[in-house]
JSON list of C-alpha atoms and ligand atoms in Angstrom, two decimals:
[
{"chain": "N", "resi": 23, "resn": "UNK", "atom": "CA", "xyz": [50.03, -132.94, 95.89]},
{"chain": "N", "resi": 24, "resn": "UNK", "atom": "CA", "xyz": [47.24, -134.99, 94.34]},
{"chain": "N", "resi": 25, "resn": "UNK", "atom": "CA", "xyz": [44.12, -135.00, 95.63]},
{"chain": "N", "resi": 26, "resn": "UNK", "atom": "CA", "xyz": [44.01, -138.61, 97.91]},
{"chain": "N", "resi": 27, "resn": "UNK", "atom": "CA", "xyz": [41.22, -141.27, 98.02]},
{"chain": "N", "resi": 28, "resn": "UNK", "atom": "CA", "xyz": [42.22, -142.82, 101.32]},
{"chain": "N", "resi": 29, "resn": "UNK", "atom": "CA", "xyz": [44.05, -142.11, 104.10]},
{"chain": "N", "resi": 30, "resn": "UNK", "atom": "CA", "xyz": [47.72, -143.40, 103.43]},
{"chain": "N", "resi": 31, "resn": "UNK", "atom": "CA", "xyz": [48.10, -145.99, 106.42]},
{"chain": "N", "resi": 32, "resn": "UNK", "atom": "CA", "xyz": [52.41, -146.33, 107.21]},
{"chain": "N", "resi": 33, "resn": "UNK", "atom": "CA", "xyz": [54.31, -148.77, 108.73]},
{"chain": "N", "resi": 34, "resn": "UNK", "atom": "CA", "xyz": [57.43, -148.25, 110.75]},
{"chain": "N", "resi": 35, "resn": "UNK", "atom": "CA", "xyz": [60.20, -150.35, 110.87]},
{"chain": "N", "resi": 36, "resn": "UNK", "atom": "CA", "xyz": [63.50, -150.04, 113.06]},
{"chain": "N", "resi": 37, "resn": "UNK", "atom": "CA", "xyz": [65.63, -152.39, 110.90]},
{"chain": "N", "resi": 38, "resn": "UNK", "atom": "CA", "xyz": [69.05, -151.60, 112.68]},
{"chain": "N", "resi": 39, "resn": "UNK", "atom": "CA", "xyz": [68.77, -148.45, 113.80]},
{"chain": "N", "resi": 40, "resn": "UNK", "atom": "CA", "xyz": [70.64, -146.63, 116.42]},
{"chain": "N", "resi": 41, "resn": "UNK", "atom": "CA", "xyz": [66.81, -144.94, 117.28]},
{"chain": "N", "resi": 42, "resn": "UNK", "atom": "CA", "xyz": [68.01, -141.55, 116.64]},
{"chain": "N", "resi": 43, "resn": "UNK", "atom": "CA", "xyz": [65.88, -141.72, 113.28]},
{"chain": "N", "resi": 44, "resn": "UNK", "atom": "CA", "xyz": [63.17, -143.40, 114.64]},
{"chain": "N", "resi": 45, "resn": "UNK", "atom": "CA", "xyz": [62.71, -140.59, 117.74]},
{"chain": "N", "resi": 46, "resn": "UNK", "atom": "CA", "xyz": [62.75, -138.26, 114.90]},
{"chain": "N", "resi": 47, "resn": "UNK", "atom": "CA", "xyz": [59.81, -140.57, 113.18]},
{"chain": "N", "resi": 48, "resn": "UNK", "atom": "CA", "xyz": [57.75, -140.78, 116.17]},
{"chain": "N", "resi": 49, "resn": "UNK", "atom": "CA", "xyz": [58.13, -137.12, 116.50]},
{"chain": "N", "resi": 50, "resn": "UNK", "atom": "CA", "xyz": [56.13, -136.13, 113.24]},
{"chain": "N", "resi": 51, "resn": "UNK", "atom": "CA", "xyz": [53.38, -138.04, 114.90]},
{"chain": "N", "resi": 52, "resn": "UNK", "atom": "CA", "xyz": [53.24, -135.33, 117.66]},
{"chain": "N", "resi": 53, "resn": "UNK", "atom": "CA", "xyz": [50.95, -132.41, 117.94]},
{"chain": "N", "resi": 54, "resn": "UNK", "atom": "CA", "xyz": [54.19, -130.31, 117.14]},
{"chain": "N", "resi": 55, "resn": "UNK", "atom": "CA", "xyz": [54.76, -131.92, 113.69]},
{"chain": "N", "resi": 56, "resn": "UNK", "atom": "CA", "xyz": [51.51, -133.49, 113.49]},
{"chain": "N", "resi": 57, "resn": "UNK", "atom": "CA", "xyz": [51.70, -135.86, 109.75]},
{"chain": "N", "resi": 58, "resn": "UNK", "atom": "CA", "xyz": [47.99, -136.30, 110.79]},
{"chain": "N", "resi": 59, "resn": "UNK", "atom": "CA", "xyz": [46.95, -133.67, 108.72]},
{"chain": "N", "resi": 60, "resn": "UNK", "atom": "CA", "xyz": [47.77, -135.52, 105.63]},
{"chain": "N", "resi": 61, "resn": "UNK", "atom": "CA", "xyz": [45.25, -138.13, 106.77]},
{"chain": "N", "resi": 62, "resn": "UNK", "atom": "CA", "xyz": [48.07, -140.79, 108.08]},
{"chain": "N", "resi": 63, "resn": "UNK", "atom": "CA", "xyz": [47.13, -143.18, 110.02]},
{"chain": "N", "resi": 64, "resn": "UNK", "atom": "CA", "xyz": [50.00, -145.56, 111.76]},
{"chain": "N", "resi": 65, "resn": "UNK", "atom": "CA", "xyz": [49.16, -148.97, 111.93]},
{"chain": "N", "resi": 66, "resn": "UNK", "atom": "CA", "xyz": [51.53, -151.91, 112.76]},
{"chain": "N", "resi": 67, "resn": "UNK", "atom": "CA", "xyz": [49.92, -153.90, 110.43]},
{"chain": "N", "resi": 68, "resn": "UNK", "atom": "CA", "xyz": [51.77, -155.07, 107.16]},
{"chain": "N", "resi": 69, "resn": "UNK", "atom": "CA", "xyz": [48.68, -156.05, 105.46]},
{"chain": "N", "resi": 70, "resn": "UNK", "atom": "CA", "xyz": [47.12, -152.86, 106.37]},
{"chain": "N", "resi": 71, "resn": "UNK", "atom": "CA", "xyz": [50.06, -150.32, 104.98]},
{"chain": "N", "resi": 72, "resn": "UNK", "atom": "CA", "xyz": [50.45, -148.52, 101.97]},
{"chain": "N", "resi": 73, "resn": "UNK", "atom": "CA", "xyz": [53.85, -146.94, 102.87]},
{"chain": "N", "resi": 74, "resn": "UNK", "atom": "CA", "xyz": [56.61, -148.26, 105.01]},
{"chain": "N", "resi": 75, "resn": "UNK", "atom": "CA", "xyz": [58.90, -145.71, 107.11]},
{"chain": "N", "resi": 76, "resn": "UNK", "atom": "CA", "xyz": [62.09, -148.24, 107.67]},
{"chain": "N", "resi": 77, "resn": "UNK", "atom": "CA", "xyz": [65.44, -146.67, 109.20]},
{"chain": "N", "resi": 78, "resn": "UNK", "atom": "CA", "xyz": [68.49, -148.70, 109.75]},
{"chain": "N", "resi": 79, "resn": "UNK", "atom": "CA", "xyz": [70.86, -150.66, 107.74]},
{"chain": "N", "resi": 80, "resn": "UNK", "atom": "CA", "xyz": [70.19, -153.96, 106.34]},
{"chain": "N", "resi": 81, "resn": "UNK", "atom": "CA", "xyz": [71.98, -156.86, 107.66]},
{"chain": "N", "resi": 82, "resn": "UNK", "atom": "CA", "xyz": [72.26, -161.00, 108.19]},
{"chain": "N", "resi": 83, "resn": "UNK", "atom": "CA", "xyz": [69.41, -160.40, 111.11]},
{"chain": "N", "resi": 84, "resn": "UNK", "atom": "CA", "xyz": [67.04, -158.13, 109.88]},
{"chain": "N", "resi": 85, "resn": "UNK", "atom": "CA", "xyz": [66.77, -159.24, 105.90]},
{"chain": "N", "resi": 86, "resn": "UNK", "atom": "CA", "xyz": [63.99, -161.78, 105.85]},
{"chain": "N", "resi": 87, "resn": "UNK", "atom": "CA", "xyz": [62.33, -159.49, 108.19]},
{"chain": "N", "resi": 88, "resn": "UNK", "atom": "CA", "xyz": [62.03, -156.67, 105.75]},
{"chain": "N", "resi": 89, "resn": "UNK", "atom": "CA", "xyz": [61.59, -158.83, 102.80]},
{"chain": "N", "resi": 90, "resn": "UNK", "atom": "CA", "xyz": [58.57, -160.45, 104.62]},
{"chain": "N", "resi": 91, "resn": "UNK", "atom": "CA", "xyz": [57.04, -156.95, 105.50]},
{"chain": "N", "resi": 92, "resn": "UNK", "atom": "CA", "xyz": [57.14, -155.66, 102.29]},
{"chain": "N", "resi": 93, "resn": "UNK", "atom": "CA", "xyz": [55.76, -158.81, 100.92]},
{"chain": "N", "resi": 94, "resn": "UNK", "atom": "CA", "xyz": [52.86, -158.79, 102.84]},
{"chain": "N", "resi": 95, "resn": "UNK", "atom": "CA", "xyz": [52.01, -155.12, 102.19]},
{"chain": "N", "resi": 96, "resn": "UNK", "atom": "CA", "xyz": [49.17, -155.17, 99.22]},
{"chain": "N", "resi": 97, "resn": "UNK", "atom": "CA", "xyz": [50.27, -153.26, 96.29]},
{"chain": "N", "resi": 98, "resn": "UNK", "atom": "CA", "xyz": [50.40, -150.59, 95.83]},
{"chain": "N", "resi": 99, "resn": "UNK", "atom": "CA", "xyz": [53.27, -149.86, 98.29]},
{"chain": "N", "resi": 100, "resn": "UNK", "atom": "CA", "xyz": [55.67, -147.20, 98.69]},
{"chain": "N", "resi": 101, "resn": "UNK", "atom": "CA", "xyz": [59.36, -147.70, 100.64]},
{"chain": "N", "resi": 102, "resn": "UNK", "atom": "CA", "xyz": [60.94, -144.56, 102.26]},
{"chain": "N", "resi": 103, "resn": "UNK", "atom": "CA", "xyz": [64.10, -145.49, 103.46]},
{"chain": "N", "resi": 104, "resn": "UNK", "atom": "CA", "xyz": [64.80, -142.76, 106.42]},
{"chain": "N", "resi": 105, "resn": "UNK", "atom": "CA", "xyz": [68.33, -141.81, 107.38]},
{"chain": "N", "resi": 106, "resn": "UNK", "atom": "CA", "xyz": [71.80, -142.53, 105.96]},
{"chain": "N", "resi": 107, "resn": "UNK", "atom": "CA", "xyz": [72.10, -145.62, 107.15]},
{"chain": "N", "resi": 108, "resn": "UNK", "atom": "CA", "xyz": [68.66, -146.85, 105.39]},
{"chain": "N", "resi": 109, "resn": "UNK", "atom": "CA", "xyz": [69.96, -145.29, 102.19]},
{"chain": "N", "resi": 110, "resn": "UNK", "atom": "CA", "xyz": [73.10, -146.76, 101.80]},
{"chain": "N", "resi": 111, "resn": "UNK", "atom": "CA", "xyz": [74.61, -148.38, 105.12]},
{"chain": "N", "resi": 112, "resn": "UNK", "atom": "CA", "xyz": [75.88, -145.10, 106.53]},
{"chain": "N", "resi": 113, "resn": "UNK", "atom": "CA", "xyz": [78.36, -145.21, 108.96]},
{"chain": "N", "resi": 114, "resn": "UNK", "atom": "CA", "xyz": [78.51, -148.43, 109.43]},
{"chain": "N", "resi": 115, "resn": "UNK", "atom": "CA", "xyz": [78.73, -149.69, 105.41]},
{"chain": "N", "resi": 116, "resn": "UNK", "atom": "CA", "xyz": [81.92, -151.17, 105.95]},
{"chain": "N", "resi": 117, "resn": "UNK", "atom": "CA", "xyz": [81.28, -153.28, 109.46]},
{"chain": "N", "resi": 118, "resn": "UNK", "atom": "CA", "xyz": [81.60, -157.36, 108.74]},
{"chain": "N", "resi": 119, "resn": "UNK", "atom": "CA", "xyz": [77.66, -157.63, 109.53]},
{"chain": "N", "resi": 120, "resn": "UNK", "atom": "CA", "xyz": [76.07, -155.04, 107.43]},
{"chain": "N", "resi": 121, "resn": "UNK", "atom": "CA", "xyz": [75.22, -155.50, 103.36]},
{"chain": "N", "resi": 122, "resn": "UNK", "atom": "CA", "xyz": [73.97, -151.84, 102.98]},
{"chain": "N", "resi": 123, "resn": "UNK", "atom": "CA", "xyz": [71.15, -149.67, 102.81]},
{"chain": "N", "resi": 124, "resn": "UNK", "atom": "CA", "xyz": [67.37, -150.89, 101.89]},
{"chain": "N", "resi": 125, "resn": "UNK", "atom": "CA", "xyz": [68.06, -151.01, 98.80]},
{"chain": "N", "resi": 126, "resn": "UNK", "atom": "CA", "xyz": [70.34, -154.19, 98.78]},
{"chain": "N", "resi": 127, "resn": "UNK", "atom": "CA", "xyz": [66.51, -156.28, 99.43]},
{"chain": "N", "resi": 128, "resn": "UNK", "atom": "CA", "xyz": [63.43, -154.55, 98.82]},
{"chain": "N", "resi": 129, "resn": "UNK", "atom": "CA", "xyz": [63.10, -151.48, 96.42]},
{"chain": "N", "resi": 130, "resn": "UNK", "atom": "CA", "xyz": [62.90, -147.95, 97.85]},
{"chain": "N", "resi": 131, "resn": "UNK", "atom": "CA", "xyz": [60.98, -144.93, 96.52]},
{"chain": "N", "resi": 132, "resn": "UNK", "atom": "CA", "xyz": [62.27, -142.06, 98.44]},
{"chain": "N", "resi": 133, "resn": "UNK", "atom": "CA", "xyz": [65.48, -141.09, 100.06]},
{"chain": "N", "resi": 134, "resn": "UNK", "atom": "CA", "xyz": [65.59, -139.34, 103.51]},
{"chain": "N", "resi": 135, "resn": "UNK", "atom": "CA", "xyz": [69.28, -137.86, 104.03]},
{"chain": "N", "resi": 136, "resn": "UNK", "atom": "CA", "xyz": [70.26, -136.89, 107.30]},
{"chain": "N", "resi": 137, "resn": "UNK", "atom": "CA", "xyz": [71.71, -138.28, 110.45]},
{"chain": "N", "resi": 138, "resn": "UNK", "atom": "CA", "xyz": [69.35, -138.16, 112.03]},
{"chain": "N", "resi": 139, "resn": "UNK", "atom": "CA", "xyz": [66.96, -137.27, 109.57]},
{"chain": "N", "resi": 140, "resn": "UNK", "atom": "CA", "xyz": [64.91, -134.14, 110.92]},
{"chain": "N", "resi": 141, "resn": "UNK", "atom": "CA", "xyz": [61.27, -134.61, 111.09]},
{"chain": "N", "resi": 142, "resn": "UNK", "atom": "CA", "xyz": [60.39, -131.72, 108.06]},
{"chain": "N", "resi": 143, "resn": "UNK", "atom": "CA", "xyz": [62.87, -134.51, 105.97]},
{"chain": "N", "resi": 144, "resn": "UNK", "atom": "CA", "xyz": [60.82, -136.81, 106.64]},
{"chain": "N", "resi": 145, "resn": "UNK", "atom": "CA", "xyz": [57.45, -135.01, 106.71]},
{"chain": "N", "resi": 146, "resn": "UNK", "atom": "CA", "xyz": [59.05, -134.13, 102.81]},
{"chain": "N", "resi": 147, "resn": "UNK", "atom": "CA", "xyz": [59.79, -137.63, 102.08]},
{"chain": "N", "resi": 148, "resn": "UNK", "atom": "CA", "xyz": [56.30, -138.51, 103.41]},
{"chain": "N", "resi": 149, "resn": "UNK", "atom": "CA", "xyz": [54.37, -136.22, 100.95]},
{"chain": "N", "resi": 150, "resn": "UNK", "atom": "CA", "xyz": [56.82, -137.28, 98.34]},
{"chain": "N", "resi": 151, "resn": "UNK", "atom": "CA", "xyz": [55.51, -141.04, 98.95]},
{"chain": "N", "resi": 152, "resn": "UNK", "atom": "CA", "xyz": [52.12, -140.18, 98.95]},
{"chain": "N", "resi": 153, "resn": "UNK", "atom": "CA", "xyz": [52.61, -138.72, 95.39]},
{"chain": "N", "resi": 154, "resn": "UNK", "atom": "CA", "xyz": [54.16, -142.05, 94.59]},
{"chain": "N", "resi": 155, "resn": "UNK", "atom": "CA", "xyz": [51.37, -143.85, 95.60]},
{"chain": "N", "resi": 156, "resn": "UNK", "atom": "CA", "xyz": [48.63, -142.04, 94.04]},
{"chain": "N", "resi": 157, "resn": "UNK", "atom": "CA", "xyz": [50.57, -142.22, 90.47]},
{"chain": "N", "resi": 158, "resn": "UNK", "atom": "CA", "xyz": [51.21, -146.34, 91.29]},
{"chain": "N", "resi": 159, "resn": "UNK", "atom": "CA", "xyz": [47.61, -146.49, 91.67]},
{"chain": "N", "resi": 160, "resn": "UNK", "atom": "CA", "xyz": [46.53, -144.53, 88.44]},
{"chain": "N", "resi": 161, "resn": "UNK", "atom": "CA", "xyz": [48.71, -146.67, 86.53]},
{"chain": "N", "resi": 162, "resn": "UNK", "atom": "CA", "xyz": [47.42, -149.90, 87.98]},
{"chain": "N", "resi": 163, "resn": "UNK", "atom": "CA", "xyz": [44.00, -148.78, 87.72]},
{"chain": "N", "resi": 164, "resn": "UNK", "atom": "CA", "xyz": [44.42, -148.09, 84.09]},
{"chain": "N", "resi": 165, "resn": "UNK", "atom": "CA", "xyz": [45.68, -152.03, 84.13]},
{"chain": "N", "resi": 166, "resn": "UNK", "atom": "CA", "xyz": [42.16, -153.35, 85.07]},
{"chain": "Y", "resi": 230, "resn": "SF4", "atom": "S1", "xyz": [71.27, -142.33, 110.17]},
{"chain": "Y", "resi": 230, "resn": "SF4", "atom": "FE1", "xyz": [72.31, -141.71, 112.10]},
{"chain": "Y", "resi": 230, "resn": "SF4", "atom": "S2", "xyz": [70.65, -141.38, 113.57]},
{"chain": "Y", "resi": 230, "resn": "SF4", "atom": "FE2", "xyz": [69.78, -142.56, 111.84]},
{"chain": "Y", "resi": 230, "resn": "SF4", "atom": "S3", "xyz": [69.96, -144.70, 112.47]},
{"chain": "Y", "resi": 230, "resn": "SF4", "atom": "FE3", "xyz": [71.83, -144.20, 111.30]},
{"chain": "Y", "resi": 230, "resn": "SF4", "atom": "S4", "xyz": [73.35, -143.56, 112.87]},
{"chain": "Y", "resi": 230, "resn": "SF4", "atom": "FE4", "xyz": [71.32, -143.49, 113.83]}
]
């Protein structure tokens, strides 16, 4: 992993989920799993977040929700959409109400599989994003 600047600050959003991803979110914040170490720091802030953590599908109640986090994070910004259902709709794809995963509104980054997605998924898909961000910053550094 690169070397980081800052301490990535993340953002978690429960779009539609059934929680089971998001108890296995708030779990890598425990001493057990501890995504400390990388320097994250959780703030439920939009303005202040580098990376949003967002499980659930999307659907008629939750779009303009998501599409007004994201667009109030600065760039850059990294999306990790966390479980099946955030990646594509999962189980419930095919219900009247649901348009898909995260995908469908805002663009994601990294996948998470799983349902639930275990907390060394996410902890992977974490350390994946912060990659993301420190090459989205390079390259809009080398913009200025
Ligand atoms: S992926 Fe599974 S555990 Fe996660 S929100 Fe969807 S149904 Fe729940």
């Amino acid at each position: 992993m690169a070397y980081l600047k800052k301490s990535p600050w993340i953002l978690h959003y429960d779009g539609s989920s059934c929680n089971g991803c998001d108890i296995e979110v708030l779990a890598c914040l425990t001493p057990m799993y501890d995504v400390e170490r990388f320097g994250i720091v959780n703030t439920g802030n939009p303005k202040h977040a580098d990376i949003l953590l967002i499980t659930g599908s999307i659907n008629e109640q939750n779009i303009e929700v998501v599409k007004n986090l994201y667009s109030q994070m600065p760039n850059p910004k990294v999306v990790v959409a966390i479980g099946i259902c955030a990646t594509s709709g999962g189980v419930f794809r095919e219900c009247y109400n649901v348009m898909g995963g995260v995908d469908k509104v805002i663009p994601v980054d990294v996948y998470v599989p799983g349902c639930a997605a275990r907390p060394e998924s996410i902890i992977d898909g974490v350390v994946k994003a912060l990659g993301i961000l420190e090459q989205k910053k390079t390259e809009m550094d080398k913009k200025r």
